[in-house]
Coordinates of C-alpha atoms in Angstrom, one line a residue:
Chain A
M1 CA -49.0 168.3 103.8
S2 CA -47.7 165.2 102.3
G3 CA -47.4 163.4 98.8
P4 CA -45.5 164.3 95.8
G5 CA -47.1 167.6 95.0
W6 CA -46.0 169.0 98.4
W7 CA -42.6 167.2 98.0
L8 CA -42.2 169.1 94.7
A9 CA -43.4 172.5 96.2
D10 CA -40.7 172.0 99.3
Q11 CA -37.7 171.4 96.9
A12 CA -39.1 174.5 95.2
S13 CA -39.2 176.8 98.3
R14 CA -35.7 175.9 99.3
L15 CA -34.8 178.5 96.3
L16 CA -35.9 181.1 99.0
G17 CA -34.7 182.3 102.1
Q18 CA -35.0 180.3 105.3
D19 CA -37.3 183.1 107.2
E20 CA -39.4 183.6 103.7
R21 CA -39.7 180.0 103.0
E22 CA -41.2 179.5 106.8
A23 CA -43.8 182.3 106.5
V24 CA -45.0 180.9 102.9
R25 CA -45.6 177.4 103.8
G26 CA -47.2 178.5 107.2
D27 CA -49.4 180.8 104.8
F28 CA -50.2 177.7 102.5
S29 CA -51.0 175.6 105.8
E30 CA -52.9 178.4 107.2
L31 CA -55.1 178.8 103.8
G32 CA -55.6 175.3 102.8
T33 CA -54.1 175.7 99.5
T34 CA -53.6 173.0 97.4
S35 CA -50.0 171.7 96.5
A36 CA -50.6 172.4 92.6
T37 CA -51.0 175.9 93.8
A38 CA -48.7 176.1 96.3
L39 CA -46.1 174.8 93.6
R40 CA -46.8 177.5 91.0
E41 CA -47.0 180.3 93.7
I42 CA -43.5 179.3 95.3
L43 CA -42.2 179.1 91.7
G44 CA -43.7 182.8 91.0
L45 CA -41.9 184.0 94.0
V46 CA -38.9 182.3 93.3
V47 CA -38.8 183.6 89.5
R48 CA -39.2 187.1 91.0
R49 CA -36.6 187.3 93.7
Q50 CA -34.2 186.0 90.7
V51 CA -35.4 188.7 88.6
G52 CA -34.5 191.3 91.5
T53 CA -31.4 189.6 92.2
W54 CA -30.4 189.9 88.4
A55 CA -31.1 193.5 88.5
N56 CA -28.1 194.0 90.9
R57 CA -24.1 193.9 89.8
G58 CA -22.8 191.2 92.2
P59 CA -24.3 188.3 89.9
W60 CA -23.5 189.9 86.6
L61 CA -20.0 190.4 87.8
A62 CA -19.7 186.6 89.2
L63 CA -21.1 185.6 85.7
V64 CA -18.9 187.5 83.8
G65 CA -15.5 187.9 85.8
L66 CA -15.5 184.4 87.6
V67 CA -17.8 181.5 86.3
L68 CA -16.7 181.5 82.3
P69 CA -13.2 182.6 82.7
L70 CA -11.9 181.4 86.0
G71 CA -14.2 178.1 85.2
F72 CA -12.4 177.7 81.9
L73 CA -9.0 178.4 83.2
L74 CA -9.7 176.1 86.1
N75 CA -11.1 173.3 83.5
V76 CA -7.9 173.5 81.2
I77 CA -5.2 173.6 84.4
S78 CA -6.7 170.3 86.3
R79 CA -7.1 168.7 82.7
H80 CA -3.5 169.4 82.1
W81 CA -2.1 168.5 85.4
A82 CA -3.8 165.7 85.7
A83 CA -3.1 164.2 82.5
S84 CA 0.6 165.1 83.4
S85 CA -0.1 163.2 86.5
A86 CA -1.7 160.2 85.0
V87 CA 1.5 159.7 83.1
Y88 CA 3.5 159.3 86.4
A89 CA 0.8 157.3 88.1
W90 CA 0.8 155.1 85.6
L91 CA 4.4 155.1 85.6
Y92 CA 5.0 154.3 89.3
V93 CA 1.2 152.3 90.0
N94 CA 1.0 150.1 86.9
N95 CA 4.7 149.7 86.4
W96 CA 5.8 149.7 90.0
T97 CA 9.4 148.1 90.6
W98 CA 11.8 148.5 94.0
G99 CA 14.4 149.7 91.6
Y100 CA 12.7 153.0 91.9
L101 CA 13.9 153.3 95.3
E102 CA 17.1 151.7 95.2
S103 CA 19.2 154.1 93.3
P104 CA 19.3 157.6 94.8
G105 CA 18.4 159.7 91.5
A106 CA 15.3 157.3 91.1
R107 CA 14.4 158.2 94.7
L108 CA 14.8 161.9 93.9
D109 CA 12.4 161.6 90.9
V110 CA 9.6 159.7 92.9
L111 CA 10.1 162.2 95.7
N112 CA 10.0 165.4 93.6
I113 CA 7.1 163.9 91.3
S114 CA 5.2 163.2 94.7
V115 CA 5.9 166.7 96.1
A116 CA 4.8 168.5 92.8
F117 CA 1.7 166.5 92.9
V118 CA 0.8 167.1 96.3
R119 CA 1.3 171.1 95.7
E120 CA -0.6 171.1 92.5
C121 CA -3.4 169.4 94.4
I122 CA -3.2 172.0 97.4
T123 CA -3.1 174.9 94.4
L124 CA -6.3 173.5 92.8
T125 CA -8.1 173.0 96.1
C126 CA -7.1 176.7 97.2
W127 CA -7.9 178.1 93.7
A128 CA -11.3 176.8 93.8
W129 CA -12.4 177.6 97.3
T130 CA -11.6 181.2 96.8
A131 CA -13.3 181.0 93.8
G132 CA -16.4 179.6 95.2
F133 CA -16.4 181.9 98.0
A134 CA -16.2 185.1 95.8
L135 CA -19.0 183.3 93.7
G136 CA -21.5 182.8 96.6
S137 CA -20.9 185.9 98.2
L138 CA -21.2 188.1 94.6
S139 CA -24.1 186.0 93.6
R140 CA -26.0 185.7 96.7
R141 CA -29.5 184.3 95.7
A142 CA -28.4 183.8 92.0
S143 CA -26.1 181.4 93.5
W144 CA -27.6 178.3 92.4
F145 CA -27.4 179.4 88.5
N146 CA -23.9 180.8 88.7
G147 CA -22.6 177.9 91.0
G148 CA -24.5 175.1 88.4
L149 CA -22.7 176.8 85.6
F150 CA -19.7 177.1 87.4
G151 CA -19.7 173.4 87.6
V152 CA -20.8 173.0 83.6
V153 CA -17.8 174.8 82.5
L154 CA -15.6 173.2 84.8
L155 CA -16.6 169.5 84.2
G156 CA -17.9 170.0 80.4
G157 CA -15.7 173.3 79.2
T158 CA -13.1 171.3 76.8
I159 CA -15.3 168.3 76.3
A160 CA -15.0 168.6 72.5
G161 CA -11.5 168.8 72.8
T162 CA -8.8 165.8 72.4
A163 CA -9.6 163.3 75.1
A164 CA -5.9 163.1 75.9
P165 CA -2.3 163.7 74.4
V166 CA -1.3 161.1 72.0
G167 CA 2.1 159.9 70.9
G168 CA 4.4 158.7 73.6
T169 CA 1.7 158.9 76.1
A170 CA -1.1 157.2 74.2
I171 CA -0.4 153.6 75.9
V172 CA -1.4 155.5 79.1
F173 CA -4.6 156.8 77.9
A174 CA -5.6 153.7 76.3
H175 CA -6.3 153.0 79.9
V176 CA -10.4 154.0 80.6
F177 CA -9.3 154.9 84.4
Y178 CA -6.6 157.6 83.0
R179 CA -8.4 158.9 80.1
V180 CA -11.5 159.5 81.9
L181 CA -12.2 158.5 85.6
F182 CA -8.5 159.7 86.9
L183 CA -9.5 163.5 85.4
F184 CA -13.1 163.3 86.5
F185 CA -12.1 162.3 90.2
L186 CA -9.5 165.0 90.0
R187 CA -12.0 167.7 89.2
V188 CA -14.6 166.9 91.1
V189 CA -12.5 166.2 94.4
L190 CA -9.9 169.3 94.1
V191 CA -12.3 171.6 92.4
L192 CA -15.9 171.4 92.7
L193 CA -15.9 170.3 96.1
P194 CA -13.8 173.1 97.3
A195 CA -15.5 175.3 95.1
V196 CA -19.2 174.3 96.6
A197 CA -17.6 174.4 99.8
G198 CA -16.2 178.1 99.4
M199 CA -19.5 179.0 98.3
S200 CA -21.4 177.7 101.1
T201 CA -19.4 179.5 103.8
A202 CA -19.6 182.7 102.0
L203 CA -23.5 182.3 102.0
R204 CA -23.3 181.6 105.8
L205 CA -20.7 184.0 106.8
A206 CA -21.7 187.7 106.6
R207 CA -17.8 188.7 106.5
P208 CA -14.7 186.5 106.8
R209 CA -12.1 187.6 109.6
L210 CA -9.4 189.6 108.2
S211 CA -6.6 187.3 109.6
R212 CA -8.3 184.2 107.5
A213 CA -8.5 186.4 104.3
I214 CA -4.7 187.6 104.7
G215 CA -3.8 183.8 105.3
W216 CA -5.6 182.7 102.2
F217 CA -4.6 185.8 100.1
V218 CA -0.9 185.0 101.0
A219 CA -1.4 181.2 100.3
V220 CA -2.7 181.7 97.2
T221 CA -0.4 184.2 96.0
I222 CA 2.6 182.0 96.9
L223 CA 1.3 178.9 95.2
T224 CA 0.1 180.9 91.8
W225 CA 3.8 182.3 91.9
W226 CA 5.2 178.8 91.7
A227 CA 2.3 177.5 89.4
A228 CA 2.7 180.3 87.1
P229 CA 4.9 178.6 84.1
R230 CA 2.7 175.7 84.3
I231 CA -0.7 177.5 84.0
E232 CA 0.7 179.0 80.9
S233 CA 1.6 175.7 79.4
A234 CA -1.7 174.5 80.4
V235 CA -3.3 177.0 78.3
I236 CA -1.3 176.6 75.3
W237 CA -2.0 172.8 75.6
S238 CA -5.7 173.1 75.9
M239 CA -5.4 175.3 72.9
W240 CA -3.7 173.2 70.9
S241 CA -6.1 170.1 72.2
L242 CA -9.5 172.3 71.4
S243 CA -8.1 172.9 68.1
N244 CA -6.7 169.9 67.2
T245 CA -3.6 171.3 65.3
D246 CA -0.1 171.0 65.5
P247 CA 1.2 172.9 68.9
L248 CA 3.7 174.8 66.9
A249 CA 1.1 175.9 64.4
G250 CA 1.3 180.0 63.8
G251 CA -1.5 180.9 65.8
I252 CA -1.1 178.9 69.0
S253 CA 2.7 179.3 69.1
A254 CA 1.9 183.2 68.8
W255 CA 0.4 183.1 71.9
R256 CA 3.4 181.2 73.8
G257 CA 5.0 184.0 76.0
S258 CA 2.6 186.8 75.2
L259 CA 1.4 189.5 77.6
A260 CA -2.1 187.9 77.8
V261 CA -1.2 184.4 78.9
R262 CA 1.6 186.0 81.0
F263 CA -1.0 187.8 83.1
L264 CA -3.3 184.7 83.5
P265 CA -1.7 183.8 87.2
A266 CA -3.2 187.2 88.2
A267 CA -6.4 186.0 87.2
M268 CA -6.4 183.4 89.5
L269 CA -5.3 185.6 92.3
W270 CA -8.8 188.4 92.4
P271 CA -10.9 185.9 94.2
A272 CA -8.4 185.7 96.8
G273 CA -8.1 189.6 96.5
Y274 CA -12.0 190.0 96.8
L275 CA -11.9 187.8 99.7
I276 CA -9.2 190.4 101.6
T277 CA -11.8 193.3 100.4
T278 CA -15.0 191.8 101.8
A279 CA -13.2 191.1 105.2
S280 CA -11.7 194.7 105.5
W281 CA -14.6 196.7 104.3
P282 CA -17.5 195.8 106.7
R283 CA -19.8 198.5 106.4
R284 CA -19.4 198.2 102.8
R285 CA -20.2 194.5 102.5
T286 CA -23.2 194.8 104.9
T287 CA -24.7 197.3 102.7
A288 CA -24.4 195.1 100.0
I289 CA -25.7 192.0 101.4
A290 CA -29.0 194.3 102.5
A291 CA -29.6 195.8 99.5
D292 CA -29.2 192.5 97.7
D293 CA -31.7 190.4 99.9
Chain B
M1 CA -22.1 215.7 101.0
K2 CA -22.5 218.4 98.7
R3 CA -21.9 216.3 95.8
S4 CA -24.3 213.5 96.5
A5 CA -27.4 216.2 97.2
I6 CA -26.6 217.5 93.9
G7 CA -26.3 213.9 92.5
R8 CA -29.8 213.1 94.2
G9 CA -31.2 216.1 92.9
V10 CA -30.2 215.1 89.2
L11 CA -31.7 211.6 89.5
D12 CA -35.0 213.3 91.0
T13 CA -35.2 215.5 88.0
L14 CA -34.4 212.7 85.6
A15 CA -37.0 210.7 87.4
R16 CA -39.4 213.3 86.8
Y17 CA -38.6 214.1 83.4
N18 CA -39.2 210.4 82.6
H19 CA -42.5 210.5 84.3
N20 CA -41.4 207.9 86.7
V21 CA -44.5 208.2 89.1
E22 CA -43.1 205.9 91.5
V23 CA -40.5 208.5 92.9
I24 CA -43.4 210.8 93.5
M25 CA -46.0 208.7 94.9
L26 CA -47.2 204.9 95.9
G27 CA -48.0 202.3 93.2
E28 CA -51.7 201.1 93.4
F29 CA -50.9 197.9 94.9
E30 CA -48.3 199.1 97.5
Y31 CA -51.5 201.4 98.9
L32 CA -53.7 198.6 98.8
L33 CA -51.2 196.5 101.1
I34 CA -50.7 199.6 103.3
C35 CA -54.3 199.8 103.8
A36 CA -55.0 196.1 104.4
T37 CA -52.0 196.2 107.0
A38 CA -53.4 199.7 108.8
R39 CA -56.6 198.1 108.8
L40 CA -55.4 194.4 110.4
G41 CA -53.6 196.3 113.0
D42 CA -51.7 193.8 115.5
D43 CA -53.3 191.1 113.4
A44 CA -51.3 192.2 110.0
Y45 CA -49.1 189.3 108.7
G46 CA -48.8 187.5 105.3
A47 CA -51.8 185.4 104.8
A48 CA -53.9 188.0 106.5
I49 CA -53.1 190.8 104.3
R50 CA -53.5 188.6 101.6
L51 CA -57.2 187.7 102.3
S52 CA -57.8 191.4 103.1
V53 CA -56.5 192.4 99.4
E54 CA -58.4 189.8 97.8
K55 CA -61.5 190.7 100.1
A56 CA -61.4 194.6 98.9
T57 CA -60.4 194.0 95.0
G58 CA -62.2 190.7 94.3
C59 CA -58.8 189.8 92.6
R60 CA -56.3 186.8 93.3
C61 CA -53.3 188.0 95.3
S62 CA -50.1 186.0 94.6
V63 CA -47.6 184.8 97.2
G64 CA -44.9 186.4 95.0
A65 CA -46.5 190.0 94.5
L66 CA -47.2 190.0 98.2
Y67 CA -43.7 189.1 99.5
T68 CA -41.9 191.2 97.1
T69 CA -43.8 194.3 97.5
L70 CA -43.7 193.8 101.2
D71 CA -39.9 193.9 100.8
R72 CA -40.1 196.8 98.8
L73 CA -42.2 198.7 101.1
E74 CA -39.8 197.9 103.7
Q75 CA -36.7 198.8 101.8
K76 CA -38.5 202.4 101.2
G77 CA -39.3 202.5 105.0
L78 CA -43.1 202.7 104.7
L79 CA -43.7 199.1 106.5
H80 CA -41.9 197.3 109.1
T81 CA -41.5 193.4 109.1
W82 CA -40.5 191.0 111.6
M83 CA -40.8 187.2 111.9
G84 CA -43.3 186.3 114.5
E85 CA -44.6 183.4 116.7
A86 CA -45.1 180.0 115.0
T87 CA -48.9 178.9 115.7
P88 CA -50.3 175.2 115.3
E89 CA -52.8 175.8 112.3
R90 CA -49.8 177.1 110.5
G91 CA -48.0 173.7 111.2
G92 CA -45.7 175.1 113.5
R93 CA -44.4 177.7 111.2
P94 CA -44.1 181.5 112.1
K95 CA -45.8 184.3 110.4
R96 CA -44.1 187.4 108.8
R97 CA -45.7 190.1 110.8
V98 CA -46.2 193.7 109.4
R99 CA -46.7 197.0 110.6
V100 CA -47.1 200.4 108.8
T101 CA -44.5 203.4 109.9
A102 CA -45.3 206.8 110.4
K103 CA -43.7 207.3 106.8
G104 CA -45.8 204.8 105.6
T105 CA -48.8 206.7 107.0
R106 CA -47.8 209.9 105.2
E107 CA -47.1 208.2 102.1
A108 CA -50.6 206.4 102.0
T109 CA -52.4 209.7 102.9
N110 CA -50.9 211.4 100.3
F111 CA -51.8 209.1 97.7
Y112 CA -55.3 208.8 99.1
N113 CA -55.9 212.8 98.9
T114 CA -54.3 212.9 95.4
V115 CA -56.3 210.0 94.3
V116 CA -59.6 212.2 95.4
R117 CA -58.6 215.4 94.1
A118 CA -57.7 214.0 90.7
S119 CA -61.1 212.2 90.8
Q120 CA -63.1 215.5 91.3
G121 CA -65.3 216.4 88.5
V122 CA -65.4 212.9 86.5
S123 CA -68.3 210.9 86.2
W124 CA -67.6 207.9 88.4
A125 CA -66.7 210.0 91.2
P126 CA -69.5 209.9 93.8
N127 CA -69.4 213.7 94.2
A128 CA -69.2 214.3 90.5
G129 CA -72.3 216.5 90.1
L130 CA -71.3 218.4 93.1
E131 CA -68.5 220.3 91.5
G132 CA -69.2 223.6 91.0
S133 CA -72.6 224.1 92.5

């Protein structure tokens, strides 16, 4: 059972559960099935499993309540935070002078900006991990589809918008590093990878420990409370950059301070809330997994 | 308790009203799998059941149809499956072994009796000419 055909069949069989994969591959060995037939049959089984999975409400809830809204929110927030961090990085890295540390006021600025940057990084990571956990836990076998779509929304959701702010910061974003690489790096390292880690944890664990779930919820709540004002500005900034209109133009400025925008931070909390629910209702959770698998 | 019983009753009534035969009896492929499993006894597992069904029907049985139906029958409590031992002829991979439960035997018996009763008097049934004599 070697060669490119069997390699393809083996890759396709990774979309099945481990026991089922072993049983099916064993059946093919025993029956002397050709690689082309094996690939076709495995794909047929995968399609049947996917159809069965999407007959449950979990993958749909993950798609509608998490992949699209939270994927887009994480996209715009990480983009906005990366853009503002890029300006400071340019200021302090590309234009470094020891004068930044000589004056007490400038030193305090460096400290405040560094602390804010670290806090933003931790906040993004926590949001992404909890979102990934909820995504994996709700999607189960549809994780590869919902996870892939989450990655597409995260990395490409604002691709049609203005690449970077113009005006006073144009000199910063003239650098390809700050305009493209810095943004991409931040999204991949601080959002995509933690989301994948959260998803794989959810697929590995039937139920997280309650103490850890509470810890995640408290951490995410505090971080979200700190970040709430910046979430609003990130969304307004993103609407402006996507529409390429004046940020003070009627349609967009009407959103500033609106109830919908004020409630956005709560949206970032629901995956952490789901984590607690999953940890504290073991019987219901086990039943859901059994029904799904 | 009472509410869930009422709910189940309403669902059953609706299912029957919509001619959902699955609620009342097995599907024909489900019946074929139970027959093959019962016939094979202790040697019932994925590949053997597949060969048995193909031999009985003369039609190809896909892995997708086999394993999704086995899962469905297990969820209904008609079959029990577990991962067996790995063997060299299977490349060191385990078998998914299958056994018919008591409920599965009852359901298969009901299906068989229903088909026999429904077939009485039709031209293709072996005892067609005997009816009424």
